[in-house]
């Protein structure tokens, strides 16, 4: 059984047109116009194969192929279509369109399956609009309440639920997922690093996914005249931030495990003028590790650093937690199943740990999750240069298809 790679390519190209930054990568924020066009495209494709399309809590999209046995738990295939700012055409999308194509092949060939099969699209995986990652899957798994969703706001102050309403996205099914309802979940994803390419391997089998702690940090100092204020009388919020930010790198490099990473990806300085001492600075912290103890230790070191630096410089600060997802180990059963199917297709595999987080991290606490990685050209991702060969997508999609059929029949 093979996927039709022409259909996958058409899906990727069609969805790639829906971006707020044409010519400068993909910017497709959750529940934006671009997002809705991509979602509607997928709904249309699902309807062409008579999948039953519905919206679940927090705007997750589900296209269901009923199984022959009633009441069986579902085999879930999917990923996300929201992006980072000026990101790539493949992150998340490859997993969604390969799941869609697997459903097409199953329907086209009348492959009998006892278990229902869901093609799913999880919203706000990247956290680009509402500042917190894996929102759709966390809400569906009951880890984020409606009240918490209503407190997630975008830059215009629009909250998550209001943004859904603005796009007429109304859940038909508000139930949260429970383990008994899900037999397994599969996610095909680009590797977003350069291990597979460097080893000329085509299939990565994810064994574990790192944990994450994200914060929004605000430092408050005193705005003042850049010329008239002596150095000894300054409370410069940007100098404080600079001291902290360079120490964050040092902590991750020198005083943590090899698996620890820490990033400051966003910085805003106010009032942001050459002749005014900055009075307020906002920046983000993204700290990850595959070991939860080490993750907690690194967070502790960095939060202590912030407190000490602000005390020494007479600044005040606010530390707002944004994301907190522990590291997960994926199902050994699924690792073996994917390896067996890849081997049958004469594909070499490599067991890997994902530094990037995925909705699979959340589903892994509910069910057996399998993640299949395919190579990223020069290891680039979360940028317009992100690229994966269509031939590699075909190989990965065929492994996904065969694994899904084995799980669902
Ligand atoms: O940040 C991540 O790891 C994912 O791309 N949301
Ligand atoms: Mn991503
Ligand atoms: Mn992704």
CSV table of C-alpha atoms and ligand atoms in Angstrom, one decimal:
chain,number,residue,atom,x,y,z
A,1,UNK,CA,0.0,0.0,0.0
A,2,UNK,CA,1.4,3.4,-1.0
A,3,UNK,CA,0.5,7.0,-0.5
A,4,UNK,CA,0.0,9.2,-3.6
A,5,UNK,CA,2.8,11.7,-3.1
A,6,UNK,CA,1.3,14.0,-5.8
A,7,UNK,CA,-1.7,14.5,-3.6
A,8,UNK,CA,0.5,15.3,-0.6
A,9,UNK,CA,2.6,17.7,-2.6
A,10,UNK,CA,-0.6,19.5,-3.8
A,11,UNK,CA,-1.8,19.7,-0.1
A,12,UNK,CA,1.5,21.2,1.1
A,13,UNK,CA,1.6,23.7,-1.8
A,14,UNK,CA,-2.1,24.7,-1.3
A,15,UNK,CA,-1.7,25.2,2.5
A,16,UNK,CA,1.6,27.0,1.9
A,17,UNK,CA,-0.3,29.8,0.1
A,18,UNK,CA,-2.1,30.7,3.3
A,19,UNK,CA,0.4,33.0,5.1
A,20,UNK,CA,0.3,36.6,6.4
A,21,UNK,CA,3.9,37.1,5.2
A,22,UNK,CA,4.1,36.0,1.5
A,23,UNK,CA,7.7,35.9,0.4
A,24,UNK,CA,9.0,35.9,3.9
A,25,UNK,CA,8.1,32.4,5.2
A,26,UNK,CA,4.9,31.1,6.7
A,27,UNK,CA,3.1,33.2,9.3
A,28,UNK,CA,-0.2,31.4,10.1
A,29,UNK,CA,-1.5,32.3,13.5
A,30,UNK,CA,-4.2,30.3,15.2
A,31,UNK,CA,-7.8,31.4,14.1
A,32,UNK,CA,-6.3,34.0,11.8
A,33,UNK,CA,-7.7,34.5,8.2
A,34,UNK,CA,-4.8,32.4,6.9
A,35,UNK,CA,-5.4,29.7,9.5
A,36,UNK,CA,-9.1,29.5,8.6
A,37,UNK,CA,-8.3,29.2,4.9
A,38,UNK,CA,-5.9,26.3,5.6
A,39,UNK,CA,-8.4,24.6,8.0
A,40,UNK,CA,-11.2,25.0,5.4
A,41,UNK,CA,-9.0,23.4,2.8
A,42,UNK,CA,-8.4,20.4,5.1
A,43,UNK,CA,-12.1,20.2,6.0
A,44,UNK,CA,-13.0,20.1,2.2
A,45,UNK,CA,-10.5,17.3,1.6
A,46,UNK,CA,-11.8,15.3,4.5
A,47,UNK,CA,-15.4,15.8,3.2
A,48,UNK,CA,-14.3,14.4,-0.2
A,49,UNK,CA,-13.7,11.1,1.5
A,50,UNK,CA,-16.9,11.3,3.6
A,51,UNK,CA,-15.0,11.7,6.8
A,52,UNK,CA,-17.3,13.0,9.6
A,53,UNK,CA,-15.8,16.4,10.4
A,54,UNK,CA,-16.3,18.0,13.8
A,55,UNK,CA,-14.8,20.6,16.1
A,56,UNK,CA,-13.9,19.6,19.6
A,57,UNK,CA,-13.1,21.6,22.7
A,58,UNK,CA,-10.7,24.6,22.0
A,59,UNK,CA,-11.2,24.3,18.3
A,60,UNK,CA,-9.4,21.0,17.6
A,61,UNK,CA,-10.4,19.6,14.2
A,62,UNK,CA,-11.4,15.9,13.8
A,63,UNK,CA,-12.1,14.1,10.6
A,64,UNK,CA,-13.4,10.6,11.5
A,65,UNK,CA,-13.5,7.4,9.5
A,66,UNK,CA,-15.8,5.1,11.5
A,67,UNK,CA,-14.6,1.6,12.2
A,68,UNK,CA,-16.5,-1.6,11.6
A,69,UNK,CA,-16.7,-2.4,15.3
A,70,UNK,CA,-18.8,0.1,17.3
A,71,UNK,CA,-17.5,1.7,20.5
A,72,UNK,CA,-13.8,0.9,19.8
A,73,UNK,CA,-11.1,3.5,20.8
A,74,UNK,CA,-9.8,5.7,18.0
A,75,UNK,CA,-6.5,5.6,16.2
A,76,UNK,CA,-5.5,9.3,15.9
A,77,UNK,CA,-3.2,10.7,13.2
A,78,UNK,CA,-2.3,14.3,13.0
A,79,UNK,CA,-0.4,17.4,13.9
A,80,UNK,CA,-0.7,21.2,13.6
A,81,UNK,CA,-1.0,23.9,10.9
A,82,UNK,CA,-0.3,27.0,13.0
A,83,UNK,CA,3.2,28.4,12.5
A,84,UNK,CA,5.8,30.5,14.2
A,85,UNK,CA,6.3,34.0,12.7
A,86,UNK,CA,8.0,33.7,9.3
A,87,UNK,CA,8.4,30.0,9.8
A,88,UNK,CA,8.6,27.1,7.3
A,89,UNK,CA,6.1,25.3,5.0
A,90,UNK,CA,6.6,21.8,6.6
A,91,UNK,CA,6.5,22.1,10.4
A,92,UNK,CA,3.2,20.5,11.5
A,93,UNK,CA,1.8,20.6,8.0
A,94,UNK,CA,3.6,17.4,6.9
A,95,UNK,CA,2.0,15.5,9.8
A,96,UNK,CA,-1.5,16.8,8.9
A,97,UNK,CA,-1.4,16.2,5.2
A,98,UNK,CA,0.2,12.7,5.6
A,99,UNK,CA,-2.6,11.8,8.0
A,100,UNK,CA,-5.1,13.1,5.4
A,101,UNK,CA,-3.5,11.1,2.7
A,102,UNK,CA,-3.4,7.9,4.8
A,103,UNK,CA,-7.2,8.4,5.3
A,104,UNK,CA,-7.6,8.9,1.5
A,105,UNK,CA,-5.7,5.6,0.7
A,106,UNK,CA,-7.7,3.7,3.3
A,107,UNK,CA,-11.0,4.9,1.8
A,108,UNK,CA,-9.9,4.6,-1.8
A,109,UNK,CA,-8.8,1.0,-1.3
A,110,UNK,CA,-11.7,0.1,1.0
A,111,UNK,CA,-9.3,-1.1,3.7
A,112,UNK,CA,-11.5,-2.6,6.4
A,113,UNK,CA,-10.6,-1.3,9.9
A,114,UNK,CA,-12.3,-2.3,13.1
A,115,UNK,CA,-11.1,0.9,15.0
A,116,UNK,CA,-12.2,4.4,14.0
A,117,UNK,CA,-9.5,6.6,12.5
A,118,UNK,CA,-9.3,10.3,13.3
A,119,UNK,CA,-7.4,12.8,11.2
A,120,UNK,CA,-6.7,15.6,13.7
A,121,UNK,CA,-5.5,19.2,13.6
A,122,UNK,CA,-4.5,20.7,17.0
A,123,UNK,CA,-4.7,24.5,17.2
A,124,UNK,CA,-2.1,26.8,18.8
A,125,UNK,CA,0.7,24.2,18.9
A,126,UNK,CA,3.3,27.0,18.5
A,127,UNK,CA,1.9,29.5,21.0
A,128,UNK,CA,2.7,32.2,18.4
A,129,UNK,CA,-0.6,34.1,19.0
A,130,UNK,CA,-1.5,33.4,22.6
A,131,UNK,CA,1.9,33.0,24.1
A,132,UNK,CA,1.6,29.4,25.3
A,133,UNK,CA,2.4,26.2,23.4
A,134,UNK,CA,0.3,23.0,22.8
A,135,UNK,CA,-2.9,24.8,23.8
A,136,UNK,CA,-5.4,22.8,21.7
A,137,UNK,CA,-4.1,19.4,22.7
A,138,UNK,CA,-3.8,20.4,26.4
A,139,UNK,CA,-7.4,21.7,26.4
A,140,UNK,CA,-8.6,18.5,24.7
A,141,UNK,CA,-6.7,16.4,27.3
A,142,UNK,CA,-8.3,18.4,30.1
A,143,UNK,CA,-5.1,20.2,31.1
A,144,UNK,CA,-6.4,23.7,30.3
A,145,UNK,CA,-9.9,24.8,31.4
A,146,UNK,CA,-12.2,27.1,29.5
A,147,UNK,CA,-11.5,29.7,32.1
A,148,UNK,CA,-7.8,29.4,31.5
A,149,UNK,CA,-8.4,29.6,27.7
A,150,UNK,CA,-10.3,32.8,28.3
A,151,UNK,CA,-7.2,34.2,30.0
A,152,UNK,CA,-4.9,33.5,27.1
A,153,UNK,CA,-4.8,36.8,25.2
A,154,UNK,CA,-3.1,37.9,22.0
A,155,UNK,CA,-1.3,41.2,21.4
A,156,UNK,CA,-4.6,42.9,20.7
A,157,UNK,CA,-6.1,41.6,24.0
A,158,UNK,CA,-8.4,39.2,22.2
A,159,UNK,CA,-8.7,36.0,24.2
A,160,UNK,CA,-8.6,32.5,22.8
A,161,UNK,CA,-12.3,31.8,23.1
A,162,UNK,CA,-13.2,35.1,21.6
A,163,UNK,CA,-10.8,34.5,18.7
A,164,UNK,CA,-12.7,31.2,18.1
A,165,UNK,CA,-16.0,33.0,18.1
A,166,UNK,CA,-14.8,35.6,15.7
A,167,UNK,CA,-14.1,32.8,13.2
A,168,UNK,CA,-17.4,31.1,13.9
A,169,UNK,CA,-15.6,28.1,15.3
A,170,UNK,CA,-18.1,26.4,17.6
A,171,UNK,CA,-17.2,23.0,19.2
A,172,UNK,CA,-19.8,20.3,18.6
A,173,UNK,CA,-18.1,18.1,21.2
A,174,UNK,CA,-16.8,19.8,24.4
A,175,UNK,CA,-15.8,16.5,26.0
A,176,UNK,CA,-12.2,16.1,27.0
A,177,UNK,CA,-10.3,13.1,25.8
A,178,UNK,CA,-10.0,10.1,28.2
A,179,UNK,CA,-7.6,7.2,27.8
A,180,UNK,CA,-10.3,4.7,27.1
A,181,UNK,CA,-11.3,6.7,24.0
A,182,UNK,CA,-7.9,6.6,22.3
A,183,UNK,CA,-6.1,3.4,21.2
A,184,UNK,CA,-3.0,5.2,19.9
A,185,UNK,CA,-1.8,8.4,18.2
A,186,UNK,CA,0.7,8.8,15.4
A,187,UNK,CA,2.5,12.0,14.4
A,188,UNK,CA,4.8,12.4,11.4
A,189,UNK,CA,7.0,15.4,11.8
A,190,UNK,CA,10.1,17.0,10.3
A,191,UNK,CA,13.1,16.4,12.6
A,192,UNK,CA,14.0,20.1,12.8
A,193,UNK,CA,17.7,19.3,13.4
A,194,UNK,CA,20.4,17.7,11.3
A,195,UNK,CA,21.0,14.2,12.8
A,196,UNK,CA,19.1,12.2,10.2
A,197,UNK,CA,20.6,14.1,7.3
A,198,UNK,CA,24.1,13.8,8.7
A,199,UNK,CA,23.7,10.0,9.0
A,200,UNK,CA,21.9,9.7,5.7
A,201,UNK,CA,19.0,8.1,7.4
A,202,UNK,CA,15.3,8.6,6.4
A,203,UNK,CA,13.3,7.6,9.4
A,204,UNK,CA,13.7,8.8,13.0
A,205,UNK,CA,11.7,7.0,15.7
A,206,UNK,CA,11.1,9.3,18.6
A,207,UNK,CA,11.7,7.7,22.0
A,208,UNK,CA,11.3,10.8,24.2
A,209,UNK,CA,10.3,14.4,24.0
A,210,UNK,CA,12.0,17.2,26.1
A,211,UNK,CA,10.1,19.1,28.7
A,212,UNK,CA,9.6,22.9,28.6
A,213,UNK,CA,9.2,25.9,30.9
A,214,UNK,CA,8.5,29.2,29.3
A,215,UNK,CA,8.2,32.6,31.0
A,216,UNK,CA,7.5,36.2,30.1
A,217,UNK,CA,9.9,38.4,32.1
A,218,UNK,CA,9.3,42.1,32.7
A,219,UNK,CA,12.0,44.3,34.3
A,220,UNK,CA,11.0,47.8,35.6
A,221,UNK,CA,13.6,50.5,36.0
A,222,UNK,CA,13.4,54.3,35.7
A,223,UNK,CA,13.2,56.1,32.3
A,224,UNK,CA,15.4,59.2,32.3
A,225,UNK,CA,17.4,61.5,30.2
A,226,UNK,CA,20.3,59.7,28.4
A,227,UNK,CA,22.5,62.8,28.6
A,228,UNK,CA,21.7,64.5,31.9
A,229,UNK,CA,21.6,61.4,34.1
A,230,UNK,CA,25.0,60.4,35.6
A,231,UNK,CA,25.8,56.7,35.4
A,232,UNK,CA,25.6,56.3,39.2
A,233,UNK,CA,22.0,57.5,39.3
A,234,UNK,CA,20.6,55.1,36.7
A,235,UNK,CA,18.0,52.3,37.0
A,236,UNK,CA,18.5,51.0,33.4
A,237,UNK,CA,16.1,48.1,32.7
A,238,UNK,CA,17.9,47.1,29.5
A,239,UNK,CA,21.3,46.9,31.2
A,240,UNK,CA,19.7,44.6,33.7
A,241,UNK,CA,18.1,42.5,31.0
A,242,UNK,CA,21.5,42.3,29.1
A,243,UNK,CA,23.3,41.0,32.2
A,244,UNK,CA,20.6,38.4,32.8
A,245,UNK,CA,20.3,37.3,29.1
A,246,UNK,CA,24.0,36.7,28.8
A,247,UNK,CA,24.1,34.8,32.1
A,248,UNK,CA,21.2,32.6,30.9
A,249,UNK,CA,23.4,31.3,28.0
A,250,UNK,CA,26.2,30.8,30.5
A,251,UNK,CA,24.0,28.7,32.8
A,252,UNK,CA,22.8,26.5,30.0
A,253,UNK,CA,26.4,26.1,28.7
A,254,UNK,CA,28.4,25.7,31.8
A,255,UNK,CA,26.1,24.7,34.7
A,256,UNK,CA,23.6,22.3,33.3
A,257,UNK,CA,23.4,18.9,31.5
A,258,UNK,CA,24.2,18.5,27.9
A,259,UNK,CA,20.5,18.1,27.2
A,260,UNK,CA,19.7,21.5,28.7
A,261,UNK,CA,18.9,24.4,26.3
A,262,UNK,CA,17.8,27.9,27.1
A,263,UNK,CA,16.7,30.7,24.7
A,264,UNK,CA,15.7,34.3,24.9
A,265,UNK,CA,13.7,34.7,21.7
A,266,UNK,CA,11.8,37.9,22.3
A,267,UNK,CA,12.9,41.3,23.7
A,268,UNK,CA,11.0,44.6,23.8
A,269,UNK,CA,12.5,47.8,25.3
A,270,UNK,CA,10.5,50.8,26.3
A,271,UNK,CA,10.3,53.6,25.4
A,272,UNK,CA,12.9,52.4,22.8
A,273,UNK,CA,14.5,55.7,21.9
A,274,UNK,CA,18.2,56.6,21.6
A,275,UNK,CA,18.2,59.4,24.1
A,276,UNK,CA,16.0,57.8,26.8
A,277,UNK,CA,17.3,55.4,29.5
A,278,UNK,CA,15.1,52.3,29.1
A,279,UNK,CA,12.6,52.1,31.9
A,280,UNK,CA,10.9,48.8,31.0
A,281,UNK,CA,12.0,45.7,29.2
A,282,UNK,CA,10.1,42.5,28.4
A,283,UNK,CA,11.7,39.3,27.3
A,284,UNK,CA,10.9,35.6,27.0
A,285,UNK,CA,12.6,32.6,28.5
A,286,UNK,CA,12.4,29.2,26.9
A,287,UNK,CA,14.1,26.5,29.0
A,288,UNK,CA,14.1,22.8,28.0
A,289,UNK,CA,15.5,19.5,29.1
A,290,UNK,CA,14.8,15.8,28.8
A,291,UNK,CA,15.4,15.4,32.5
A,292,UNK,CA,12.8,17.0,34.7
A,293,UNK,CA,15.1,17.4,37.7
A,294,UNK,CA,17.7,19.2,35.6
A,295,UNK,CA,14.9,21.3,34.0
A,296,UNK,CA,13.7,22.4,37.5
A,297,UNK,CA,17.3,23.1,38.6
A,298,UNK,CA,18.0,25.3,35.6
A,299,UNK,CA,14.8,27.2,36.1
A,300,UNK,CA,15.7,27.7,39.8
A,301,UNK,CA,19.2,29.0,38.8
A,302,UNK,CA,17.8,31.5,36.3
A,303,UNK,CA,15.0,32.8,38.5
A,304,UNK,CA,17.5,33.3,41.3
A,305,UNK,CA,19.8,35.2,38.8
A,306,UNK,CA,16.9,37.5,37.9
A,307,UNK,CA,16.1,38.3,41.5
A,308,UNK,CA,19.7,39.0,42.4
A,309,UNK,CA,20.4,41.1,39.3
A,310,UNK,CA,17.3,43.2,40.0
A,311,UNK,CA,18.2,43.6,43.6
A,312,UNK,CA,21.7,44.8,42.8
A,313,UNK,CA,20.5,47.2,40.2
A,314,UNK,CA,17.4,48.6,42.0
A,315,UNK,CA,15.0,47.1,39.4
A,316,UNK,CA,11.7,45.4,40.1
A,317,UNK,CA,10.5,42.4,38.0
A,318,UNK,CA,7.6,40.2,37.1
A,319,UNK,CA,8.0,36.6,36.1
A,320,UNK,CA,4.9,35.2,34.3
A,321,UNK,CA,4.9,31.4,33.6
A,322,UNK,CA,3.7,30.7,30.0
A,323,UNK,CA,4.3,27.0,29.4
A,324,UNK,CA,5.1,24.1,31.6
A,325,UNK,CA,5.1,20.6,30.0
A,326,UNK,CA,7.2,17.8,31.5
A,327,UNK,CA,9.5,15.6,29.5
A,328,UNK,CA,7.7,12.4,28.2
A,329,UNK,CA,8.9,9.0,27.2
A,330,UNK,CA,7.0,7.6,24.2
A,331,UNK,CA,5.5,4.1,24.1
A,332,UNK,CA,8.1,1.3,23.6
A,333,UNK,CA,5.4,-0.7,21.8
A,334,UNK,CA,5.0,2.0,19.2
A,335,UNK,CA,8.8,2.5,18.8
A,336,UNK,CA,9.1,-1.3,18.0
A,337,UNK,CA,6.0,-1.2,15.6
A,338,UNK,CA,7.4,1.8,13.6
A,339,UNK,CA,10.9,0.2,13.5
A,340,UNK,CA,9.4,-3.1,12.2
A,341,UNK,CA,7.4,-1.4,9.5
A,342,UNK,CA,10.3,0.8,8.4
A,343,UNK,CA,12.6,-2.2,8.3
A,344,UNK,CA,10.0,-4.1,6.2
A,345,UNK,CA,10.3,-1.1,3.7
A,346,UNK,CA,14.1,-1.5,3.8
A,347,UNK,CA,14.4,1.8,5.6
A,348,UNK,CA,17.1,2.4,8.2
A,349,UNK,CA,15.9,4.0,11.4
A,350,UNK,CA,17.4,5.9,14.3
A,351,UNK,CA,15.9,6.2,17.8
A,352,UNK,CA,15.8,9.9,18.7
A,353,UNK,CA,15.0,12.3,21.4
A,354,UNK,CA,13.0,15.4,20.3
A,355,UNK,CA,14.2,18.8,21.7
A,356,UNK,CA,11.2,20.3,20.0
A,357,UNK,CA,7.8,19.8,21.7
A,358,UNK,CA,4.8,18.4,19.9
A,359,UNK,CA,1.1,17.7,20.7
A,360,UNK,CA,2.3,14.1,21.0
A,361,UNK,CA,3.8,15.2,24.3
A,362,UNK,CA,0.3,15.8,25.7
A,363,UNK,CA,-1.3,12.7,24.1
A,364,UNK,CA,1.5,10.5,25.4
A,365,UNK,CA,0.0,10.9,28.9
A,366,UNK,CA,-3.3,9.5,27.6
A,367,UNK,CA,-2.3,6.8,25.1
A,368,UNK,CA,0.4,5.0,23.2
A,369,UNK,CA,2.0,7.6,21.0
A,370,UNK,CA,4.4,7.0,18.1
A,371,UNK,CA,6.3,9.9,16.4
A,372,UNK,CA,8.1,9.4,13.1
A,373,UNK,CA,10.8,12.0,12.1
A,374,UNK,CA,11.9,12.7,8.6
A,375,UNK,CA,15.1,14.7,7.6
A,376,UNK,CA,15.3,18.5,7.6
A,377,UNK,CA,17.6,20.0,5.0
A,378,UNK,CA,20.7,21.4,6.8
A,379,UNK,CA,18.7,20.9,10.1
A,380,UNK,CA,16.9,24.2,9.6
A,381,UNK,CA,13.4,24.9,10.9
A,382,UNK,CA,11.2,27.7,12.3
A,383,UNK,CA,12.5,29.8,9.4
A,384,UNK,CA,11.7,30.3,5.7
A,385,UNK,CA,14.7,28.1,4.8
A,386,UNK,CA,13.0,25.1,6.4
A,387,UNK,CA,12.9,22.3,3.8
A,388,UNK,CA,12.3,18.6,3.5
A,389,UNK,CA,12.5,16.6,0.2
A,390,UNK,CA,9.2,15.4,-1.1
A,391,UNK,CA,10.9,11.9,-1.5
A,392,UNK,CA,11.6,11.8,2.2
A,393,UNK,CA,8.0,12.9,3.0
A,394,UNK,CA,6.8,10.1,0.8
A,395,UNK,CA,8.9,7.5,2.7
A,396,UNK,CA,7.7,8.9,6.1
A,397,UNK,CA,4.0,9.0,4.9
A,398,UNK,CA,4.1,5.4,3.8
A,399,UNK,CA,5.5,4.3,7.2
A,400,UNK,CA,2.7,6.4,8.8
A,401,UNK,CA,0.1,4.8,6.5
A,402,UNK,CA,1.2,1.2,7.2
A,403,UNK,CA,1.5,1.8,10.9
A,404,UNK,CA,-2.0,3.3,11.0
A,405,UNK,CA,-3.5,0.4,9.1
A,406,UNK,CA,-1.9,-2.1,11.4
A,407,UNK,CA,-3.2,-0.3,14.5
A,408,UNK,CA,-6.7,0.2,13.1
A,409,UNK,CA,-7.5,-3.2,11.6
B,1,LIG,O1,8.5,25.1,20.4
B,1,LIG,C1,8.4,23.9,20.0
B,1,LIG,O2,9.2,23.0,20.4
B,1,LIG,C2,7.3,23.6,19.0
B,1,LIG,O3,7.8,23.9,17.8
B,1,LIG,N1,6.1,24.2,19.4
B,2,LIG,MN1,7.3,24.3,15.5
B,3,LIG,MN1,5.7,21.3,15.0
